[in-house]
Amino acid sequence: MSPSDILAIEKKWQDRWSSQKAAFVDTTAPDSRGTYLLVMLPYPSGDRLHVGHARTYFLTDALHRFYRQRGRNILCPMGWDAFGLPAENYAIERGIHPRESTLANIAAMKEQFQNWGVLYDWSKEVTTCEPEYYRWNQWFFLKMLEKGLAVRKKAPVNWCPSCETVLANEQAEGGICERCKNRVVQKELEQWFLTITKYADSLLSGLDSLDKWPEKVRVMQKNWIGRSVGADLKFDLPSLGESLWVFTTRPDTVFGVTALFVAPEHPMVPRLIENHPDRAGIEAWVSKVRNSDRIEREAETTEKEGRDTGIRARHPFTGAEIPVWIANFVIADYGTGALMAVPAHDDRDFAFCTKYSLPIVEVIRRPASADSSIACWTGEGTMVNSGRFDGLTSEAGREAIANEAASGGFGGPQVRYRLRDWLISRQRYWGTPIPVVYCDACSWVPVPESHLPVVLPKDAPFTGKGGNPLTKVESFVKTPCPKCGGPARRETDTMDTFVDSSWYFLRYLDPENSARPFDGDVARRWMPVTQYIGGIEHAILHLLYARFFSRVLKDLGLVEVEEPFAALFNQGMITRMSPSGRIEKMSKSRGNAVSLDPLIAEKGADTVRTYVLFLGPAEAEAVWSDEGIAGAERFLTRVRSVAARFLDGGTDPAARPAVADTPAARRRHKTVRLVTASFERFSFHTAVAHLMEFAREVADLLADPVADPGEKATSLRTLIALLHPVAPHLAEELHERMGGTQSLLSGSWPEFDPALAEEDTVVFAVQVNGKLRGQLTLPKAAAESEVLAAAEAHEPVARWLAGKERVKTIFVPGRLLNLVVR
RNA sequence: GCCGGAGUGGCGGAAUGGUAGACGCAGGGGACUCAAAAUCCCCCGGCCCUCUGAGGCCGUGAGGGUUCGAUUCCCUCCUCCGGCACCA
């Protein structure tokens, strides 16, 4: 068959699947329910999708088709994460409006999906940059405002000078902008936040129920949430008539406190230094620290620095006077932004106090077994120099001190999280307008629900200068105050695009709904998502936000489930040798991407799909090799020629086997069992391997002139049906030529008989002292005595038994006999 | 540093307590062909042997352990990859 024939057949089936709406599911029908298979929605980028991207879609499609063949009612939708910075930057560079380029990209990607033969229920398509979608972002925002879950507050935030916007904590990990990889700087700004921290405990404990999520992702989320158990303690500042709160995980070391450290951003800093003789010098130092970039400031290697405020605090237990310092390493928005320094038992405090010659007091005696050369003991031990607490273990001490603080009214047990509130304001055009109006008289006022959507104005000056183009669209900015009717200004910040992806899977279920974001009853029947598939890069960001949204929606009474994704699968990335000589993630910018379109035009989508699935375990990284595809190509060619030979031979394609139990039937049943199990455990590469093996067996069977015609036809039909998830075009075509009148997509998966799926004769391994000494072909059901008799009569085994005393015999039915001799 | 994951032929990998290397790539040999391509068949971890065999020994990062039997379970170590990292 020529390449053009192959492509023509692929086109024929693609057209047929799409015209017959093969993937359509009526989710809104009163009793509809089923399996929800979801793949992370793509960002419609201007670059065409390459091989590295395709893996997710191919394996999702294989599952989708497999489950359809097995008769499940399965929903697999697709949509577009259409807001985002690249489109806006493109507008600045090329003068093409983001909407225009985005819609063009969507059309191009959709065509690619069509050419790959991947099936989606396009009637559910969601495009997040459309007002019909983002109006519900605005609606959720208003609901969250009502509930106090959306708040405007001043906080230290990450500002990316290159993207000219603030970023959420999750999007500025390690002080690097997640998008452009530039360094971010700290700024103190008033911004909109979603109070994800209110759900910290629920987000953490919910992880335990996600037993079908990769352990890795759960651990990453757990660490990100960062729950710490300890105590809050109050230190009075008698000279100011105020007090300073600290959080510590080690209340047992409280008697070793020799200083308090506050963050340069701490609100009390101005008061602490107002009477300091070198106030100007300290202020200069504070602002220098505050303006430094995060990566520099948070690096562990950064030199610890501080300034003594001159203010003294009173130790709540000893009454001692201890100095209050401003320290550069104290993080403002963690805990209380202040901490108690215990240099004897904390490495950081030790480094700081040594540098500034602050006293070091040991209050935890290390266990006798511990290394005595370590200057700063941060482990557990026994309390000493701690008054009446002496002798307590660290563990008991933590509780005792915290309780003492509680009863004394100067603190108590406390749990703190590393997680920060989700900063959603973005000073960019291409996003969901935040539905708020600023009025001189009324402060900020929410846009009334009835005025939604606040539509993003089409015309905006994309100059790349002077920040957000939205601020320059007067017709958008100027608006009457919804409360007093006076002149007011609209909020020009837009929402983080992760808001869009936090609930799109709910909109898929009911995309036409114009009265509500989605129907609650539909959501009740289709949530949670049965299987979610996507890249590990979203382990924290998207998956955490979506889990947060689900909780909020549950509290709003819109959904019933707290966890939106029952099972998660992260496919491994595809790598390839770069021009630099390294094996790297496939990407256009690294110059190692393999374009899909030409490859498909040359070899057909089925071949590319088969090879990509065959590369290796789907969850592991896979190295692409240009030569390897030959194997997939040969395999499909063999299937074609085997089928052609059969069809030319004039045997009835619908024939059934005359006898149920034949060696060929056993191989067939076994293959069905193996391939079914492989798909069930996402082992696509072994599924293909079993199919390759079976294709050879079928070829041999068809070449056998005396074989049962019914067996031949059935084996070939089985091969075709099993091949469908991997190479659907070829499978559908051969199925049709074999007389199939209905698509393989509906309920065509072959059943297997467990009794026939096992070989009836097997090769028994005979071991002597655990070493293989012979192989005996015997009935699978052979009893121990039969195998033993055969083994003893078997010369190579007998040789090892001669003159030895038999100590023990281990028999594994159907597998092996091990004779232990002395 | 802490937390995950992984180390198996020339290469991708299979086998999760029971015959290590399924399936495929690359390589070698053969058939077909005037020839080539394609296709088909065979071989393909290393070493050893005057019993060339239904032969022996070694072999799944290294070392130890449990077991009749370990790629698989346990301990120690090495290497690589990923994540987090001044969060008190």
Short mmCIF file of N, CA and C in Angstrom, two decimals, chain A residues 500-628:
data_model
loop_
_atom_site.label_atom_id
_atom_site.label_comp_id
_atom_site.label_asym_id
_atom_site.label_seq_id
_atom_site.Cartn_x
_atom_site.Cartn_y
_atom_site.Cartn_z
N ASP A 500 -8.63 30.47 35.05
CA ASP A 500 -9.37 29.85 33.93
C ASP A 500 -9.33 28.33 34.02
N SER A 501 -8.13 27.81 34.30
CA SER A 501 -7.96 26.35 34.26
C SER A 501 -8.37 25.68 35.57
N SER A 502 -8.84 26.48 36.52
CA SER A 502 -9.21 25.89 37.81
C SER A 502 -10.58 25.23 37.80
N TRP A 503 -11.36 25.49 36.75
CA TRP A 503 -12.73 24.92 36.74
C TRP A 503 -13.23 24.57 35.34
N TYR A 504 -12.34 24.63 34.32
CA TYR A 504 -12.78 24.41 32.93
C TYR A 504 -13.43 23.05 32.75
N PHE A 505 -12.98 22.06 33.53
CA PHE A 505 -13.51 20.70 33.42
C PHE A 505 -14.97 20.63 33.86
N LEU A 506 -15.42 21.62 34.63
CA LEU A 506 -16.83 21.68 35.00
C LEU A 506 -17.65 22.32 33.88
N ARG A 507 -17.06 23.29 33.22
CA ARG A 507 -17.75 23.95 32.12
C ARG A 507 -17.93 22.97 30.94
N TYR A 508 -16.97 22.09 30.73
CA TYR A 508 -17.10 21.08 29.68
C TYR A 508 -18.42 20.31 29.81
N LEU A 509 -18.84 20.10 31.04
CA LEU A 509 -20.00 19.26 31.27
C LEU A 509 -21.30 19.93 30.81
N ASP A 510 -21.25 21.26 30.72
CA ASP A 510 -22.49 22.00 30.44
C ASP A 510 -22.12 23.33 29.77
N PRO A 511 -21.46 23.25 28.61
CA PRO A 511 -20.82 24.45 28.05
C PRO A 511 -21.81 25.48 27.51
N GLU A 512 -23.04 25.08 27.25
CA GLU A 512 -24.00 26.00 26.64
C GLU A 512 -24.75 26.82 27.69
N ASN A 513 -24.60 26.44 28.94
CA ASN A 513 -25.40 27.06 29.98
C ASN A 513 -25.14 28.56 30.08
N SER A 514 -26.18 29.38 29.88
CA SER A 514 -25.97 30.82 29.94
C SER A 514 -26.50 31.40 31.25
N ALA A 515 -27.13 30.57 32.05
CA ALA A 515 -27.69 31.05 33.31
C ALA A 515 -26.75 30.82 34.48
N ARG A 516 -25.94 29.79 34.37
CA ARG A 516 -25.05 29.41 35.46
C ARG A 516 -23.74 28.91 34.86
N PRO A 517 -22.67 28.83 35.68
CA PRO A 517 -21.41 28.31 35.12
C PRO A 517 -21.57 26.87 34.62
N PHE A 518 -22.41 26.12 35.32
CA PHE A 518 -22.72 24.75 34.91
C PHE A 518 -23.88 24.30 35.78
N ASP A 519 -24.55 23.27 35.32
CA ASP A 519 -25.69 22.77 36.06
C ASP A 519 -25.21 21.86 37.20
N GLY A 520 -25.73 22.10 38.39
CA GLY A 520 -25.29 21.35 39.55
C GLY A 520 -25.58 19.87 39.45
N ASP A 521 -26.70 19.55 38.82
CA ASP A 521 -27.08 18.15 38.71
C ASP A 521 -26.15 17.41 37.74
N VAL A 522 -25.80 18.08 36.66
CA VAL A 522 -24.86 17.48 35.70
C VAL A 522 -23.51 17.25 36.40
N ALA A 523 -23.06 18.25 37.15
CA ALA A 523 -21.79 18.12 37.85
C ALA A 523 -21.84 16.98 38.87
N ARG A 524 -22.96 16.84 39.52
CA ARG A 524 -23.10 15.78 40.52
C ARG A 524 -22.94 14.40 39.86
N ARG A 525 -23.49 14.29 38.63
CA ARG A 525 -23.43 12.99 37.96
C ARG A 525 -22.08 12.70 37.32
N TRP A 526 -21.33 13.75 36.93
CA TRP A 526 -20.09 13.52 36.17
C TRP A 526 -18.81 13.81 36.94
N MET A 527 -18.93 14.35 38.11
CA MET A 527 -17.72 14.62 38.88
C MET A 527 -17.58 13.56 39.97
N PRO A 528 -16.36 13.26 40.41
CA PRO A 528 -15.11 13.84 39.94
C PRO A 528 -14.65 13.24 38.61
N VAL A 529 -13.68 13.91 38.02
CA VAL A 529 -13.03 13.39 36.82
C VAL A 529 -12.46 12.00 37.15
N THR A 530 -12.80 11.02 36.32
CA THR A 530 -12.36 9.65 36.60
C THR A 530 -10.85 9.52 36.43
N GLN A 531 -10.37 10.08 35.34
CA GLN A 531 -8.93 9.97 35.07
C GLN A 531 -8.45 11.27 34.44
N TYR A 532 -7.48 11.88 35.08
CA TYR A 532 -6.90 13.12 34.57
C TYR A 532 -5.50 12.80 34.06
N ILE A 533 -5.15 13.37 32.92
CA ILE A 533 -3.85 13.08 32.32
C ILE A 533 -3.16 14.37 31.95
N GLY A 534 -1.90 14.48 32.29
CA GLY A 534 -1.16 15.69 31.94
C GLY A 534 0.25 15.65 32.47
N GLY A 535 0.94 16.74 32.28
CA GLY A 535 2.36 16.79 32.62
C GLY A 535 2.61 17.08 34.08
N ILE A 536 3.74 16.64 34.54
CA ILE A 536 4.14 16.81 35.94
C ILE A 536 4.40 18.29 36.26
N GLU A 537 4.61 19.10 35.22
CA GLU A 537 4.93 20.52 35.48
C GLU A 537 3.79 21.23 36.20
N HIS A 538 2.61 20.62 36.19
CA HIS A 538 1.49 21.24 36.89
C HIS A 538 1.24 20.64 38.26
N ALA A 539 2.24 19.90 38.76
CA ALA A 539 2.08 19.19 40.02
C ALA A 539 1.59 20.11 41.13
N ILE A 540 2.08 21.32 41.16
CA ILE A 540 1.68 22.23 42.22
C ILE A 540 0.68 23.25 41.68
N LEU A 541 1.13 24.08 40.76
CA LEU A 541 0.30 25.20 40.30
C LEU A 541 -1.16 24.83 40.01
N HIS A 542 -1.38 24.31 38.84
CA HIS A 542 -2.75 24.08 38.38
C HIS A 542 -3.50 23.10 39.28
N LEU A 543 -2.86 22.05 39.69
CA LEU A 543 -3.57 21.03 40.46
C LEU A 543 -3.95 21.52 41.85
N LEU A 544 -3.12 22.36 42.42
CA LEU A 544 -3.44 22.91 43.73
C LEU A 544 -4.57 23.93 43.62
N TYR A 545 -4.49 24.78 42.62
CA TYR A 545 -5.53 25.79 42.43
C TYR A 545 -6.89 25.13 42.13
N ALA A 546 -6.85 24.09 41.29
CA ALA A 546 -8.11 23.42 40.94
C ALA A 546 -8.71 22.74 42.17
N ARG A 547 -7.85 22.18 43.01
CA ARG A 547 -8.34 21.55 44.24
C ARG A 547 -8.94 22.61 45.16
N PHE A 548 -8.31 23.78 45.19
CA PHE A 548 -8.82 24.89 45.99
C PHE A 548 -10.19 25.33 45.45
N PHE A 549 -10.27 25.52 44.13
CA PHE A 549 -11.53 25.94 43.53
C PHE A 549 -12.66 24.96 43.85
N SER A 550 -12.37 23.69 43.76
CA SER A 550 -13.39 22.69 44.05
C SER A 550 -13.94 22.86 45.46
N ARG A 551 -13.05 23.16 46.38
CA ARG A 551 -13.48 23.34 47.76
C ARG A 551 -14.37 24.58 47.90
N VAL A 552 -13.95 25.63 47.20
CA VAL A 552 -14.77 26.85 47.24
C VAL A 552 -16.14 26.58 46.62
N LEU A 553 -16.13 25.91 45.46
CA LEU A 553 -17.40 25.64 44.78
C LEU A 553 -18.29 24.73 45.62
N LYS A 554 -17.64 23.86 46.36
CA LYS A 554 -18.42 23.00 47.25
C LYS A 554 -19.07 23.85 48.35
N ASP A 555 -18.29 24.77 48.90
CA ASP A 555 -18.83 25.63 49.94
C ASP A 555 -19.92 26.55 49.40
N LEU A 556 -19.84 26.85 48.10
CA LEU A 556 -20.89 27.67 47.48
C LEU A 556 -22.10 26.81 47.09
N GLY A 557 -21.99 25.51 47.31
CA GLY A 557 -23.09 24.61 47.00
C GLY A 557 -23.21 24.25 45.53
N LEU A 558 -22.16 24.47 44.77
CA LEU A 558 -22.23 24.22 43.33
C LEU A 558 -21.78 22.82 42.93
N VAL A 559 -20.89 22.24 43.70
CA VAL A 559 -20.48 20.85 43.45
C VAL A 559 -20.53 20.09 44.76
N GLU A 560 -20.48 18.77 44.63
CA GLU A 560 -20.53 17.95 45.84
C GLU A 560 -19.19 17.40 46.23
N VAL A 561 -18.26 17.39 45.27
CA VAL A 561 -16.97 16.77 45.58
C VAL A 561 -15.93 17.82 45.94
N GLU A 562 -15.06 17.43 46.84
CA GLU A 562 -13.99 18.29 47.27
C GLU A 562 -12.78 18.11 46.35
N GLU A 563 -12.56 16.86 45.97
CA GLU A 563 -11.42 16.56 45.11
C GLU A 563 -11.91 16.38 43.68
N PRO A 564 -11.44 17.25 42.78
CA PRO A 564 -11.97 17.21 41.41
C PRO A 564 -11.44 16.05 40.56
N PHE A 565 -10.26 15.55 40.90
CA PHE A 565 -9.63 14.54 40.04
C PHE A 565 -9.36 13.25 40.82
N ALA A 566 -10.15 12.23 40.56
CA ALA A 566 -10.02 11.00 41.33
C ALA A 566 -8.70 10.30 41.06
N ALA A 567 -8.28 10.32 39.81
CA ALA A 567 -7.02 9.65 39.47
C ALA A 567 -6.22 10.58 38.58
N LEU A 568 -4.92 10.54 38.74
CA LEU A 568 -4.04 11.41 37.96
C LEU A 568 -2.93 10.57 37.35
N PHE A 569 -2.65 10.85 36.11
CA PHE A 569 -1.51 10.18 35.46
C PHE A 569 -0.63 11.24 34.82
N ASN A 570 0.65 11.19 35.15
CA ASN A 570 1.60 12.12 34.54
C ASN A 570 2.45 11.38 33.53
N GLN A 571 2.29 11.73 32.26
CA GLN A 571 3.13 11.08 31.27
C GLN A 571 4.55 11.65 31.34
N GLY A 572 5.52 10.82 31.00
CA GLY A 572 6.90 11.29 30.97
C GLY A 572 7.14 12.10 29.71
N MET A 573 8.14 12.95 29.79
CA MET A 573 8.37 13.77 28.60
C MET A 573 9.23 13.02 27.59
N ILE A 574 9.15 13.49 26.36
CA ILE A 574 9.96 12.90 25.31
C ILE A 574 11.21 13.75 25.13
N THR A 575 12.34 13.09 25.14
CA THR A 575 13.61 13.79 25.02
C THR A 575 14.29 13.37 23.71
N ARG A 576 15.29 14.12 23.35
CA ARG A 576 16.03 13.79 22.14
C ARG A 576 17.36 14.52 22.20
N MET A 577 18.31 14.00 21.49
CA MET A 577 19.62 14.66 21.42
C MET A 577 19.46 16.06 20.83
N SER A 578 20.04 17.04 21.54
CA SER A 578 20.02 18.42 21.04
C SER A 578 21.27 18.66 20.22
N PRO A 579 21.27 19.75 19.45
CA PRO A 579 22.50 20.11 18.76
C PRO A 579 23.66 20.27 19.74
N SER A 580 23.34 20.60 20.99
CA SER A 580 24.39 20.77 22.00
C SER A 580 24.99 19.43 22.41
N GLY A 581 24.39 18.32 21.97
CA GLY A 581 24.93 17.01 22.32
C GLY A 581 24.31 16.42 23.56
N ARG A 582 23.42 17.16 24.20
CA ARG A 582 22.77 16.64 25.40
C ARG A 582 21.42 16.04 25.06
N ILE A 583 21.00 15.09 25.89
CA ILE A 583 19.64 14.57 25.78
C ILE A 583 18.75 15.53 26.57
N GLU A 584 17.84 16.20 25.89
CA GLU A 584 17.02 17.20 26.57
C GLU A 584 15.57 17.05 26.18
N LYS A 585 14.73 17.65 26.98
CA LYS A 585 13.31 17.72 26.67
C LYS A 585 13.14 18.26 25.25
N MET A 586 12.25 17.61 24.50
CA MET A 586 12.06 18.04 23.13
C MET A 586 11.37 19.40 23.11
N SER A 587 11.98 20.37 22.45
CA SER A 587 11.33 21.68 22.33
C SER A 587 11.92 22.40 21.14
N LYS A 588 11.10 23.30 20.62
CA LYS A 588 11.52 24.05 19.44
C LYS A 588 12.77 24.88 19.76
N SER A 589 12.76 25.49 20.95
CA SER A 589 13.86 26.39 21.27
C SER A 589 15.18 25.65 21.44
N ARG A 590 15.12 24.38 21.84
CA ARG A 590 16.37 23.63 21.98
C ARG A 590 16.83 23.04 20.65
N GLY A 591 15.99 23.19 19.64
CA GLY A 591 16.37 22.72 18.32
C GLY A 591 16.35 21.22 18.17
N ASN A 592 15.62 20.52 19.07
CA ASN A 592 15.60 19.06 18.96
C ASN A 592 14.19 18.51 18.75
N ALA A 593 13.29 19.38 18.37
CA ALA A 593 11.90 18.94 18.18
C ALA A 593 11.75 18.20 16.84
N VAL A 594 10.96 17.15 16.85
CA VAL A 594 10.63 16.44 15.62
C VAL A 594 9.24 16.90 15.20
N SER A 595 9.13 17.55 14.07
CA SER A 595 7.80 18.01 13.66
C SER A 595 6.92 16.83 13.33
N LEU A 596 5.70 16.96 13.74
CA LEU A 596 4.78 15.85 13.55
C LEU A 596 4.16 15.84 12.16
N ASP A 597 3.78 17.01 11.69
CA ASP A 597 3.01 17.06 10.45
C ASP A 597 3.74 16.38 9.28
N PRO A 598 5.03 16.70 9.05
CA PRO A 598 5.73 16.03 7.95
C PRO A 598 5.88 14.52 8.18
N LEU A 599 6.08 14.17 9.45
CA LEU A 599 6.26 12.75 9.78
C LEU A 599 4.97 11.98 9.48
N ILE A 600 3.85 12.59 9.84
CA ILE A 600 2.56 11.95 9.59
C ILE A 600 2.28 11.91 8.09
N ALA A 601 2.64 12.98 7.38
CA ALA A 601 2.42 13.01 5.94
C ALA A 601 3.24 11.91 5.25
N GLU A 602 4.36 11.55 5.87
CA GLU A 602 5.24 10.55 5.26
C GLU A 602 4.81 9.13 5.63
N LYS A 603 4.48 8.92 6.91
CA LYS A 603 4.27 7.56 7.38
C LYS A 603 2.86 7.27 7.85
N GLY A 604 2.06 8.30 7.98
CA GLY A 604 0.71 8.09 8.47
C GLY A 604 0.62 8.22 9.98
N ALA A 605 -0.55 8.64 10.46
CA ALA A 605 -0.74 8.87 11.89
C ALA A 605 -0.64 7.56 12.68
N ASP A 606 -1.15 6.47 12.12
CA ASP A 606 -1.12 5.20 12.84
C ASP A 606 0.30 4.80 13.21
N THR A 607 1.22 4.95 12.27
CA THR A 607 2.61 4.57 12.51
C THR A 607 3.21 5.43 13.62
N VAL A 608 2.96 6.76 13.54
CA VAL A 608 3.53 7.65 14.53
C VAL A 608 2.93 7.34 15.91
N ARG A 609 1.63 7.13 15.95
CA ARG A 609 0.97 6.79 17.21
C ARG A 609 1.57 5.51 17.80
N THR A 610 1.69 4.50 16.96
CA THR A 610 2.20 3.21 17.43
C THR A 610 3.61 3.38 17.99
N TYR A 611 4.42 4.11 17.29
CA TYR A 611 5.81 4.27 17.75
C TYR A 611 5.87 5.07 19.05
N VAL A 612 5.12 6.16 19.11
CA VAL A 612 5.17 6.98 20.32
C VAL A 612 4.69 6.17 21.53
N LEU A 613 3.67 5.35 21.34
CA LEU A 613 3.20 4.53 22.47
C LEU A 613 4.17 3.41 22.81
N PHE A 614 4.95 3.00 21.82
CA PHE A 614 5.87 1.88 22.01
C PHE A 614 7.20 2.32 22.61
N LEU A 615 7.44 3.62 22.67
CA LEU A 615 8.75 4.15 23.10
C LEU A 615 9.23 3.62 24.44
N GLY A 616 8.32 3.40 25.35
CA GLY A 616 8.72 2.96 26.69
C GLY A 616 7.58 3.22 27.65
N PRO A 617 7.79 2.96 28.93
CA PRO A 617 6.72 3.18 29.91
C PRO A 617 6.20 4.61 29.83
N ALA A 618 4.91 4.77 29.78
CA ALA A 618 4.31 6.08 29.52
C ALA A 618 4.62 7.08 30.62
N GLU A 619 4.87 6.60 31.83
CA GLU A 619 5.12 7.53 32.92
C GLU A 619 6.58 7.95 32.97
N ALA A 620 7.43 7.24 32.23
CA ALA A 620 8.86 7.55 32.28
C ALA A 620 9.26 8.41 31.09
N GLU A 621 10.36 9.09 31.26
CA GLU A 621 10.94 9.85 30.17
C GLU A 621 11.28 8.87 29.04
N ALA A 622 11.16 9.31 27.80
CA ALA A 622 11.48 8.44 26.68
C ALA A 622 12.36 9.19 25.70
N VAL A 623 13.39 8.52 25.24
CA VAL A 623 14.29 9.15 24.28
C VAL A 623 13.85 8.79 22.87
N TRP A 624 13.59 9.79 22.10
CA TRP A 624 13.15 9.58 20.72
C TRP A 624 14.36 9.21 19.87
N SER A 625 14.18 8.18 19.04
CA SER A 625 15.23 7.93 18.05
C SER A 625 14.57 7.85 16.68
N ASP A 626 15.18 8.48 15.72
CA ASP A 626 14.57 8.56 14.39
C ASP A 626 14.52 7.19 13.71
N GLU A 627 15.43 6.28 14.12
CA GLU A 627 15.49 4.96 13.48
C GLU A 627 14.36 4.05 13.98
N GLY A 628 14.02 4.23 15.26
CA GLY A 628 13.11 3.29 15.91
C GLY A 628 11.75 3.17 15.26
#
